[in-house]
Structures are given as C-alpha cells and as structure tokens.
Amino acid sequence: MNENIREILLGGQSFSWRDDGGGTYSAVLNDKIYRIRGLEDAAKDPFLADYFDLSYDYDKAAREIADKDDILREAVTSTGVIRLLKQDHWTATISFILSQNNNIKRITGLYDRLSKRYGHEIEEGRFTFPTPDEMKGATEEELRGLGTGFRAPFILDAIEKAPLLDTLDTLSFDEAMARLQTIKGIGPKVASCILIFSYQRREGFPMDVWMKKVMKEYYPDKDPSYFHPYEALSQQYLFSWIRNK
DNA sequence: CACCAGGCCGTGC
DNA sequence: GCACGGCATGGT
C-alpha cells in the first residue's frame, strides 16, 4: 500500500512541515532545513531515517489494523499507510499545548510565530523552533501578543518544567502520562499526543473532538483497549478518515 | 450573529 | 467522582 506522505507531514501529528508546492515538503529540524518529496529522500539521511522511524514496518501494521474490522479497513484503505514521527520532545510538547481547542491551520501559524520570535534563522524566512533556553525570557504579554491566548501561561509553565521531559523514557505509560500532566495546560489528550509523537508510546489513544464522534458513532460499546496493540496507529487512521470524510 | 477547532482549568455538587 | 462555564483567536 502507498504511504500518504501528505497526511503524515500535515495531518496534525507535526506542525513543522510546509507544502512548498510541486510535491515538495520542507521543515526546519535538527538545526537544518530539510526538503523531501517522499520517504525515498528520508532514507538517504541518517537523521530523517530515524525521524521517520524507517526501521518499523508500518505496512505490516496497516494490514493488521485493516483486518480488525470493516471500519478500520475503510479508514486504512481510504487513507493509505500512515507513519508515526519521532519528534523532538520540547517541540512536540509546545505544539500540542498550542493545539488545545484550536485547529491545525491556526496551530501551524502559532508555531511559526514562536519560531520567528524566539528561534533563529536558518535560511531566508525559515526559523528553528526555539529551545526552552531561547524562550527563557518570554513573558505572558509577549506570548499573548503572538496570539497564543489563554495558552500563554501554559507555555510559561512548560518552559519552567522543561527538564521533566528528559525523565520520561524509563517510566511506564501511565507514569509518563501523570508526570506530563503536572505541566499546566496538559491533560490526557495532549499528554497522549506527546507520548505517541515524540516518545514512541504506541498505546496512547488521544480523544479529541473528532475521536469522540468516531467512538460514539462507530464503537459505542468499545474503549481504546479494543485496538490493542495498535491503539495509537488505529487512532491516527480513524482520525484521518473522519476528518477527510 | 452564531458555532467550531487534535482541551483544560476551576468551581460546584 | 462527574458536569458545567470560561477561555483567545480566526475561520465559516
């Protein structure tokens, strides 16, 4: 089955990628700018090979998920193969704090404004996502001025607690969820997104407004454990499917 | 004008 | 424990 590179890059698990037109996508990652047209390009670069989790067999996972039931089969076949990116912890944390009660387009805009204000320029008009250190002097007024709204104090708390992000790897899923939720503005949905898209915790199952609809309408008597061992991937397929339907 | 977006917090019961 | 209103902003 074909990989859906567009959905992987722009479908809401990362806010780093931009559509440059002509089938090219670019992102500032790892202090560099990367331009790719597909996974073949990612395979040529060690950083991207890891970032795209190329050692994991997503095609096999897609087939097994599709075999689970008719809804998942429809979600997988209509979407194409989805991968889970291995994003930087801090970038993912701020990205999903920005995501609450927000939409993908506006989240991307906020991500860009934070980059322009606190990051550094890699090439004309392209900025790194700022590190916690680079955001150290930020104030609530400044952050609100960039359009973050009620999320401004959450970002400040995350800056304060950024070292916590390096303590999660050895923890169980539940412990990591609990520790992330000690940061203001991080609840179960945001925490599970961070753990999936930055810590490779495939048992996460983010329940946003879209997924609540899916569960109510198609899985009324089920809970996330039904999708084991592909909770996170199944959720991604159902999320893409319902949003594009 | 309303209602919504990859929700969470504080309050009240 | 669960239900509810409020919350910044920009799009439809």
PDB file of C-alpha atoms (C1' of nucleotides) in Angstrom:
ATOM      1  CA  MET A   1       0.000   0.000   0.000  1.00  0.00           C
ATOM      2  CA  ASN A   2       1.179   3.554  -0.674  1.00  0.00           C
ATOM      3  CA  GLU A   3       2.306   5.825   2.124  1.00  0.00           C
ATOM      4  CA  ASN A   4       0.324   9.026   2.485  1.00  0.00           C
ATOM      5  CA  ILE A   5       3.233  11.419   2.916  1.00  0.00           C
ATOM      6  CA  ARG A   6       0.973  14.455   2.937  1.00  0.00           C
ATOM      7  CA  GLU A   7      -1.180  13.112   5.754  1.00  0.00           C
ATOM      8  CA  ILE A   8       1.925  12.082   7.708  1.00  0.00           C
ATOM      9  CA  LEU A   9       3.503  15.533   7.442  1.00  0.00           C
ATOM     10  CA  LEU A  10       0.496  17.849   7.502  1.00  0.00           C
ATOM     11  CA  GLY A  11      -2.254  15.758   9.121  1.00  0.00           C
ATOM     12  CA  GLY A  12      -1.850  17.006  12.677  1.00  0.00           C
ATOM     13  CA  GLN A  13       0.903  14.967  14.283  1.00  0.00           C
ATOM     14  CA  SER A  14       3.574  17.557  13.437  1.00  0.00           C
ATOM     15  CA  PHE A  15       3.353  21.289  12.775  1.00  0.00           C
ATOM     16  CA  SER A  16       6.905  21.591  11.434  1.00  0.00           C
ATOM     17  CA  TRP A  17       6.290  20.749   7.773  1.00  0.00           C
ATOM     18  CA  ARG A  18       5.317  23.083   4.950  1.00  0.00           C
ATOM     19  CA  ASP A  19       3.975  22.324   1.499  1.00  0.00           C
ATOM     20  CA  ASP A  20       6.353  24.041  -0.928  1.00  0.00           C
ATOM     21  CA  GLY A  21       4.291  23.005  -3.946  1.00  0.00           C
ATOM     22  CA  GLY A  22       5.217  20.629  -6.722  1.00  0.00           C
ATOM     23  CA  GLY A  23       5.197  17.678  -4.350  1.00  0.00           C
ATOM     24  CA  THR A  24       7.985  19.038  -2.146  1.00  0.00           C
ATOM     25  CA  TYR A  25       7.739  19.426   1.614  1.00  0.00           C
ATOM     26  CA  SER A  26      10.202  21.183   3.906  1.00  0.00           C
ATOM     27  CA  ALA A  27      10.862  21.552   7.618  1.00  0.00           C
ATOM     28  CA  VAL A  28      13.473  23.064   9.884  1.00  0.00           C
ATOM     29  CA  LEU A  29      14.610  20.246  12.160  1.00  0.00           C
ATOM     30  CA  ASN A  30      17.870  19.379  13.868  1.00  0.00           C
ATOM     31  CA  ASP A  31      19.119  22.952  13.176  1.00  0.00           C
ATOM     32  CA  LYS A  32      18.872  22.374   9.431  1.00  0.00           C
ATOM     33  CA  ILE A  33      16.333  22.713   6.678  1.00  0.00           C
ATOM     34  CA  TYR A  34      15.183  19.501   5.064  1.00  0.00           C
ATOM     35  CA  ARG A  35      13.345  19.241   1.760  1.00  0.00           C
ATOM     36  CA  ILE A  36      11.825  15.954   0.701  1.00  0.00           C
ATOM     37  CA  ARG A  37       9.466  14.618  -1.934  1.00  0.00           C
ATOM     38  CA  GLY A  38       8.931  11.225  -0.324  1.00  0.00           C
ATOM     39  CA  LEU A  39      10.324   8.630   2.028  1.00  0.00           C
ATOM     40  CA  GLU A  40      12.999   7.691  -0.512  1.00  0.00           C
ATOM     41  CA  ASP A  41      14.652  11.021   0.259  1.00  0.00           C
ATOM     42  CA  ALA A  42      14.363  10.422   4.008  1.00  0.00           C
ATOM     43  CA  ALA A  43      16.173   7.099   3.651  1.00  0.00           C
ATOM     44  CA  LYS A  44      19.283   8.902   2.398  1.00  0.00           C
ATOM     45  CA  ASP A  45      19.735  10.926   5.586  1.00  0.00           C
ATOM     46  CA  PRO A  46      20.504   9.367   8.988  1.00  0.00           C
ATOM     47  CA  PHE A  47      18.569  11.971  10.969  1.00  0.00           C
ATOM     48  CA  LEU A  48      15.483  11.704   8.771  1.00  0.00           C
ATOM     49  CA  ALA A  49      15.685   7.914   8.682  1.00  0.00           C
ATOM     50  CA  ASP A  50      15.326   7.915  12.443  1.00  0.00           C
ATOM     51  CA  TYR A  51      12.774  10.755  12.463  1.00  0.00           C
ATOM     52  CA  PHE A  52      10.543   8.812  10.060  1.00  0.00           C
ATOM     53  CA  ASP A  53      11.018   5.623  12.097  1.00  0.00           C
ATOM     54  CA  LEU A  54      12.062   3.729   8.977  1.00  0.00           C
ATOM     55  CA  SER A  55      13.041   0.611  10.907  1.00  0.00           C
ATOM     56  CA  TYR A  56       9.398  -0.037  11.864  1.00  0.00           C
ATOM     57  CA  ASP A  57       7.182  -1.969   9.446  1.00  0.00           C
ATOM     58  CA  TYR A  58       4.211   0.374   9.070  1.00  0.00           C
ATOM     59  CA  ASP A  59       2.916  -1.526   6.053  1.00  0.00           C
ATOM     60  CA  LYS A  60       2.535  -4.690   8.079  1.00  0.00           C
ATOM     61  CA  ALA A  61       0.855  -2.730  10.885  1.00  0.00           C
ATOM     62  CA  ALA A  62      -1.574  -1.189   8.383  1.00  0.00           C
ATOM     63  CA  ARG A  63      -2.546  -4.639   7.085  1.00  0.00           C
ATOM     64  CA  GLU A  64      -3.162  -5.993  10.567  1.00  0.00           C
ATOM     65  CA  ILE A  65      -5.195  -2.933  11.551  1.00  0.00           C
ATOM     66  CA  ALA A  66      -7.285  -3.233   8.386  1.00  0.00           C
ATOM     67  CA  ASP A  67      -8.064  -6.851   9.276  1.00  0.00           C
ATOM     68  CA  LYS A  68      -9.526  -5.838  12.636  1.00  0.00           C
ATOM     69  CA  ASP A  69     -12.949  -4.691  11.422  1.00  0.00           C
ATOM     70  CA  ASP A  70     -14.770  -3.055   8.492  1.00  0.00           C
ATOM     71  CA  ILE A  71     -14.471   0.495   9.799  1.00  0.00           C
ATOM     72  CA  LEU A  72     -10.712   0.216  10.247  1.00  0.00           C
ATOM     73  CA  ARG A  73     -10.403  -1.395   6.812  1.00  0.00           C
ATOM     74  CA  GLU A  74     -12.201   1.570   5.309  1.00  0.00           C
ATOM     75  CA  ALA A  75     -10.068   4.019   7.325  1.00  0.00           C
ATOM     76  CA  VAL A  76      -6.793   2.363   6.290  1.00  0.00           C
ATOM     77  CA  THR A  77      -7.602   1.841   2.617  1.00  0.00           C
ATOM     78  CA  SER A  78      -9.012   5.334   2.157  1.00  0.00           C
ATOM     79  CA  THR A  79      -6.046   6.967   3.893  1.00  0.00           C
ATOM     80  CA  GLY A  80      -3.020   4.935   2.814  1.00  0.00           C
ATOM     81  CA  VAL A  81      -0.167   3.983   5.105  1.00  0.00           C
ATOM     82  CA  ILE A  82       0.495   6.368   7.997  1.00  0.00           C
ATOM     83  CA  ARG A  83       3.715   6.560   9.980  1.00  0.00           C
ATOM     84  CA  LEU A  84       4.319   7.931  13.474  1.00  0.00           C
ATOM     85  CA  LEU A  85       7.086  10.528  13.511  1.00  0.00           C
ATOM     86  CA  LYS A  86       9.797  10.662  16.179  1.00  0.00           C
ATOM     87  CA  GLN A  87       9.678  14.327  17.041  1.00  0.00           C
ATOM     88  CA  ASP A  88      11.742  16.357  19.463  1.00  0.00           C
ATOM     89  CA  HIS A  89      10.238  16.267  22.981  1.00  0.00           C
ATOM     90  CA  TRP A  90      10.122  20.001  23.543  1.00  0.00           C
ATOM     91  CA  THR A  91       8.756  20.843  20.100  1.00  0.00           C
ATOM     92  CA  ALA A  92       6.005  18.272  20.464  1.00  0.00           C
ATOM     93  CA  THR A  93       5.129  19.464  23.963  1.00  0.00           C
ATOM     94  CA  ILE A  94       4.636  23.089  22.945  1.00  0.00           C
ATOM     95  CA  SER A  95       2.934  22.090  19.684  1.00  0.00           C
ATOM     96  CA  PHE A  96       0.252  20.110  21.493  1.00  0.00           C
ATOM     97  CA  ILE A  97      -0.184  22.690  24.233  1.00  0.00           C
ATOM     98  CA  LEU A  98      -0.966  25.061  21.356  1.00  0.00           C
ATOM     99  CA  SER A  99      -3.361  22.508  19.892  1.00  0.00           C
ATOM    100  CA  GLN A 100      -5.997  22.614  22.609  1.00  0.00           C
ATOM    101  CA  ASN A 101      -9.359  23.997  21.470  1.00  0.00           C
ATOM    102  CA  ASN A 102      -7.648  25.023  18.246  1.00  0.00           C
ATOM    103  CA  ASN A 103      -7.421  23.935  14.619  1.00  0.00           C
ATOM    104  CA  ILE A 104      -4.454  22.648  12.616  1.00  0.00           C
ATOM    105  CA  LYS A 105      -4.132  25.728  10.452  1.00  0.00           C
ATOM    106  CA  ARG A 106      -4.006  28.117  13.381  1.00  0.00           C
ATOM    107  CA  ILE A 107      -1.702  25.838  15.393  1.00  0.00           C
ATOM    108  CA  THR A 108       0.738  25.938  12.467  1.00  0.00           C
ATOM    109  CA  GLY A 109       0.550  29.733  12.406  1.00  0.00           C
ATOM    110  CA  LEU A 110       1.314  29.960  16.126  1.00  0.00           C
ATOM    111  CA  TYR A 111       4.202  27.513  15.702  1.00  0.00           C
ATOM    112  CA  ASP A 112       5.650  29.806  13.009  1.00  0.00           C
ATOM    113  CA  ARG A 113       5.244  32.940  15.112  1.00  0.00           C
ATOM    114  CA  LEU A 114       7.010  31.355  18.091  1.00  0.00           C
ATOM    115  CA  SER A 115       9.805  30.253  15.762  1.00  0.00           C
ATOM    116  CA  LYS A 116      10.202  33.690  14.247  1.00  0.00           C
ATOM    117  CA  ARG A 117      10.149  35.425  17.624  1.00  0.00           C
ATOM    118  CA  TYR A 118      12.355  33.102  19.703  1.00  0.00           C
ATOM    119  CA  GLY A 119      14.144  30.772  17.287  1.00  0.00           C
ATOM    120  CA  HIS A 120      16.991  31.590  14.909  1.00  0.00           C
ATOM    121  CA  GLU A 121      17.044  31.952  11.148  1.00  0.00           C
ATOM    122  CA  ILE A 122      18.463  29.006   9.196  1.00  0.00           C
ATOM    123  CA  GLU A 123      17.828  30.472   5.781  1.00  0.00           C
ATOM    124  CA  GLU A 124      15.776  33.351   4.386  1.00  0.00           C
ATOM    125  CA  GLY A 125      12.465  33.279   6.228  1.00  0.00           C
ATOM    126  CA  ARG A 126      12.956  29.860   7.816  1.00  0.00           C
ATOM    127  CA  PHE A 127      13.495  29.611  11.560  1.00  0.00           C
ATOM    128  CA  THR A 128      14.283  26.871  14.054  1.00  0.00           C
ATOM    129  CA  PHE A 129      11.681  26.061  16.687  1.00  0.00           C
ATOM    130  CA  PRO A 130      13.063  27.746  19.832  1.00  0.00           C
ATOM    131  CA  THR A 131      14.634  25.709  22.615  1.00  0.00           C
ATOM    132  CA  PRO A 132      13.494  26.132  26.241  1.00  0.00           C
ATOM    133  CA  ASP A 133      16.609  28.261  26.790  1.00  0.00           C
ATOM    134  CA  GLU A 134      15.750  30.538  23.890  1.00  0.00           C
ATOM    135  CA  MET A 135      12.249  31.003  25.318  1.00  0.00           C
ATOM    136  CA  LYS A 136      13.510  31.635  28.855  1.00  0.00           C
ATOM    137  CA  GLY A 137      12.831  35.386  28.818  1.00  0.00           C
ATOM    138  CA  ALA A 138       9.351  35.161  27.347  1.00  0.00           C
ATOM    139  CA  THR A 139       6.547  36.945  29.171  1.00  0.00           C
ATOM    140  CA  GLU A 140       2.827  36.269  29.219  1.00  0.00           C
ATOM    141  CA  GLU A 141       2.076  39.590  27.496  1.00  0.00           C
ATOM    142  CA  GLU A 142       4.572  38.787  24.752  1.00  0.00           C
ATOM    143  CA  LEU A 143       3.104  35.318  24.194  1.00  0.00           C
ATOM    144  CA  ARG A 144      -0.437  36.661  24.142  1.00  0.00           C
ATOM    145  CA  GLY A 145       0.710  39.235  21.615  1.00  0.00           C
ATOM    146  CA  LEU A 146       1.663  36.373  19.319  1.00  0.00           C
ATOM    147  CA  GLY A 147      -1.903  35.027  19.503  1.00  0.00           C
ATOM    148  CA  THR A 148      -1.466  32.145  21.930  1.00  0.00           C
ATOM    149  CA  GLY A 149      -4.330  33.486  24.053  1.00  0.00           C
ATOM    150  CA  PHE A 150      -5.189  31.552  27.206  1.00  0.00           C
ATOM    151  CA  ARG A 151      -2.358  29.109  26.413  1.00  0.00           C
ATOM    152  CA  ALA A 152       0.305  31.726  27.272  1.00  0.00           C
ATOM    153  CA  PRO A 153       0.623  30.793  30.972  1.00  0.00           C
ATOM    154  CA  PHE A 154       0.727  27.109  29.984  1.00  0.00           C
ATOM    155  CA  ILE A 155       3.735  27.776  27.750  1.00  0.00           C
ATOM    156  CA  LEU A 156       5.468  29.632  30.576  1.00  0.00           C
ATOM    157  CA  ASP A 157       4.918  26.683  32.908  1.00  0.00           C
ATOM    158  CA  ALA A 158       6.280  24.290  30.288  1.00  0.00           C
ATOM    159  CA  ILE A 159       9.437  26.410  29.938  1.00  0.00           C
ATOM    160  CA  GLU A 160       9.843  26.171  33.702  1.00  0.00           C
ATOM    161  CA  LYS A 161       9.368  22.409  33.747  1.00  0.00           C
ATOM    162  CA  ALA A 162      11.172  21.540  30.500  1.00  0.00           C
ATOM    163  CA  PRO A 163      13.803  19.340  32.260  1.00  0.00           C
ATOM    164  CA  LEU A 164      10.970  16.975  33.159  1.00  0.00           C
ATOM    165  CA  LEU A 165      10.765  15.953  29.501  1.00  0.00           C
ATOM    166  CA  ASP A 166      14.090  14.138  29.794  1.00  0.00           C
ATOM    167  CA  THR A 167      12.860  11.951  32.647  1.00  0.00           C
ATOM    168  CA  LEU A 168      10.007  10.143  30.904  1.00  0.00           C
ATOM    169  CA  ASP A 169      11.776   7.476  28.855  1.00  0.00           C
ATOM    170  CA  THR A 170      12.192   4.944  31.629  1.00  0.00           C
ATOM    171  CA  LEU A 171       8.690   5.373  33.028  1.00  0.00           C
ATOM    172  CA  SER A 172       5.615   3.261  32.379  1.00  0.00           C
ATOM    173  CA  PHE A 173       2.988   4.765  30.082  1.00  0.00           C
ATOM    174  CA  ASP A 174       0.701   5.673  32.985  1.00  0.00           C
ATOM    175  CA  GLU A 175       3.531   7.221  34.977  1.00  0.00           C
ATOM    176  CA  ALA A 176       4.696   9.242  31.969  1.00  0.00           C
ATOM    177  CA  MET A 177       1.108  10.438  31.387  1.00  0.00           C
ATOM    178  CA  ALA A 178       0.813  11.535  35.012  1.00  0.00           C
ATOM    179  CA  ARG A 179       4.179  13.306  35.017  1.00  0.00           C
ATOM    180  CA  LEU A 180       3.365  15.218  31.803  1.00  0.00           C
ATOM    181  CA  GLN A 181       0.052  16.338  33.270  1.00  0.00           C
ATOM    182  CA  THR A 182       1.851  18.180  36.071  1.00  0.00           C
ATOM    183  CA  ILE A 183       2.538  20.841  33.421  1.00  0.00           C
ATOM    184  CA  LYS A 184      -0.328  23.349  33.251  1.00  0.00           C
ATOM    185  CA  GLY A 185      -2.437  23.038  30.130  1.00  0.00           C
ATOM    186  CA  ILE A 186      -1.510  19.396  29.610  1.00  0.00           C
ATOM    187  CA  GLY A 187      -4.405  17.000  30.156  1.00  0.00           C
ATOM    188  CA  PRO A 188      -4.894  13.412  28.969  1.00  0.00           C
ATOM    189  CA  LYS A 189      -5.368  14.245  25.301  1.00  0.00           C
ATOM    190  CA  VAL A 190      -2.320  16.485  24.956  1.00  0.00           C
ATOM    191  CA  ALA A 191      -0.183  14.140  27.068  1.00  0.00           C
ATOM    192  CA  SER A 192      -1.034  11.126  24.911  1.00  0.00           C
ATOM    193  CA  CYS A 193      -0.201  13.059  21.730  1.00  0.00           C
ATOM    194  CA  ILE A 194       3.196  13.985  23.152  1.00  0.00           C
ATOM    195  CA  LEU A 195       3.913  10.392  24.180  1.00  0.00           C
ATOM    196  CA  ILE A 196       2.905   8.995  20.782  1.00  0.00           C
ATOM    197  CA  PHE A 197       4.541  11.538  18.504  1.00  0.00           C
ATOM    198  CA  SER A 198       7.727  12.054  20.493  1.00  0.00           C
ATOM    199  CA  TYR A 199       8.252   9.041  22.765  1.00  0.00           C
ATOM    200  CA  GLN A 200       7.062   6.186  20.524  1.00  0.00           C
ATOM    201  CA  ARG A 201       4.410   5.102  23.030  1.00  0.00           C
ATOM    202  CA  ARG A 202       2.026   3.243  20.759  1.00  0.00           C
ATOM    203  CA  GLU A 203      -0.544   2.563  23.472  1.00  0.00           C
ATOM    204  CA  GLY A 204      -1.720   6.180  23.514  1.00  0.00           C
ATOM    205  CA  PHE A 205      -5.199   6.955  22.170  1.00  0.00           C
ATOM    206  CA  PRO A 206      -5.866  10.722  22.067  1.00  0.00           C
ATOM    207  CA  MET A 207      -9.544  11.563  22.464  1.00  0.00           C
ATOM    208  CA  ASP A 208     -10.138  14.854  20.723  1.00  0.00           C
ATOM    209  CA  VAL A 209     -13.476  16.148  19.453  1.00  0.00           C
ATOM    210  CA  TRP A 210     -13.136  14.097  16.251  1.00  0.00           C
ATOM    211  CA  MET A 211     -12.343  10.839  18.005  1.00  0.00           C
ATOM    212  CA  LYS A 212     -15.204  11.303  20.445  1.00  0.00           C
ATOM    213  CA  LYS A 213     -17.517  11.375  17.426  1.00  0.00           C
ATOM    214  CA  VAL A 214     -15.909   8.240  15.967  1.00  0.00           C
ATOM    215  CA  MET A 215     -16.170   6.310  19.222  1.00  0.00           C
ATOM    216  CA  LYS A 216     -19.764   7.374  19.850  1.00  0.00           C
ATOM    217  CA  GLU A 217     -20.918   6.604  16.341  1.00  0.00           C
ATOM    218  CA  TYR A 218     -18.910   3.500  15.373  1.00  0.00           C
ATOM    219  CA  TYR A 219     -17.563   1.993  18.614  1.00  0.00           C
ATOM    220  CA  PRO A 220     -20.249   2.793  21.202  1.00  0.00           C
ATOM    221  CA  ASP A 221     -19.511  -0.268  23.335  1.00  0.00           C
ATOM    222  CA  LYS A 222     -15.716  -0.213  22.926  1.00  0.00           C
ATOM    223  CA  ASP A 223     -12.794   1.523  24.594  1.00  0.00           C
ATOM    224  CA  PRO A 224      -9.221   2.146  23.378  1.00  0.00           C
ATOM    225  CA  SER A 225      -8.018  -1.282  24.561  1.00  0.00           C
ATOM    226  CA  TYR A 226     -10.093  -2.771  21.736  1.00  0.00           C
ATOM    227  CA  PHE A 227      -7.426  -1.544  19.300  1.00  0.00           C
ATOM    228  CA  HIS A 228      -4.519  -3.198  21.132  1.00  0.00           C
ATOM    229  CA  PRO A 229      -1.642  -3.458  20.214  1.00  0.00           C
ATOM    230  CA  TYR A 230      -2.224  -0.667  17.684  1.00  0.00           C
ATOM    231  CA  GLU A 231      -4.025   1.919  19.788  1.00  0.00           C
ATOM    232  CA  ALA A 232      -2.083   4.941  18.522  1.00  0.00           C
ATOM    233  CA  LEU A 233      -1.953   3.924  14.873  1.00  0.00           C
ATOM    234  CA  SER A 234      -5.613   2.913  14.770  1.00  0.00           C
ATOM    235  CA  GLN A 235      -6.467   6.268  16.276  1.00  0.00           C
ATOM    236  CA  GLN A 236      -4.442   8.026  13.563  1.00  0.00           C
ATOM    237  CA  TYR A 237      -6.251   6.154  10.806  1.00  0.00           C
ATOM    238  CA  LEU A 238      -9.671   6.847  12.278  1.00  0.00           C
ATOM    239  CA  PHE A 239      -8.758  10.496  12.865  1.00  0.00           C
ATOM    240  CA  SER A 240      -7.617  10.985   9.257  1.00  0.00           C
ATOM    241  CA  TRP A 241     -10.606   9.109   7.926  1.00  0.00           C
ATOM    242  CA  ILE A 242     -13.284  11.036   9.817  1.00  0.00           C
ATOM    243  CA  ARG A 243     -11.652  14.402   9.166  1.00  0.00           C
ATOM    244  CA  ASN A 244     -11.378  13.852   5.420  1.00  0.00           C
ATOM    245  CA  LYS A 245     -14.742  12.153   5.057  1.00  0.00           C
TER     246      LYS A 245
ATOM    247  C1'  DC B   1     -24.862  36.770  14.724  1.00  0.00           C
ATOM    248  C1'  DA B   2     -23.705  32.012  15.926  1.00  0.00           C
ATOM    249  C1'  DC B   3     -20.630  27.883  16.254  1.00  0.00           C
ATOM    250  C1'  DC B   4     -16.237  25.336  15.886  1.00  0.00           C
ATOM    251  C1'  DA B   5     -11.243  23.877  16.328  1.00  0.00           C
ATOM    252  C1'  DG B   6      -6.218  17.415  17.770  1.00  0.00           C
ATOM    253  C1'  DG B   7      -8.997  20.620  25.634  1.00  0.00           C
ATOM    254  C1'  DC B   8      -8.042  22.044  30.076  1.00  0.00           C
ATOM    255  C1'  DC B   9      -8.897  24.538  34.424  1.00  0.00           C
ATOM    256  C1'  DG B  10     -11.530  25.945  38.284  1.00  0.00           C
ATOM    257  C1'  DT B  11     -15.647  25.513  40.663  1.00  0.00           C
ATOM    258  C1'  DG B  12     -19.642  23.270  42.489  1.00  0.00           C
ATOM    259  C1'  DC B  13     -22.060  19.375  43.803  1.00  0.00           C
TER     260       DC B  13
ATOM    261  C1'  DG C   1     -16.093  11.150  41.238  1.00  0.00           C
ATOM    262  C1'  DC C   2     -18.723  13.946  37.202  1.00  0.00           C
ATOM    263  C1'  DA C   3     -20.932  18.251  34.974  1.00  0.00           C
ATOM    264  C1'  DC C   4     -20.509  22.729  33.735  1.00  0.00           C
ATOM    265  C1'  DG C   5     -18.851  27.525  32.115  1.00  0.00           C
ATOM    266  C1'  DG C   6     -14.992  30.121  30.684  1.00  0.00           C
ATOM    267  C1'  DC C   7     -11.295  30.781  27.821  1.00  0.00           C
ATOM    268  C1'  DA C   8      -8.230  33.813  22.955  1.00  0.00           C
ATOM    269  C1'  DT C   9      -8.282  33.665  18.286  1.00  0.00           C
ATOM    270  C1'  DG C  10      -9.560  33.225  13.493  1.00  0.00           C
ATOM    271  C1'  DG C  11     -12.401  30.820  10.166  1.00  0.00           C
ATOM    272  C1'  DT C  12     -17.053  29.529   8.299  1.00  0.00           C
TER     273       DT C  12
END
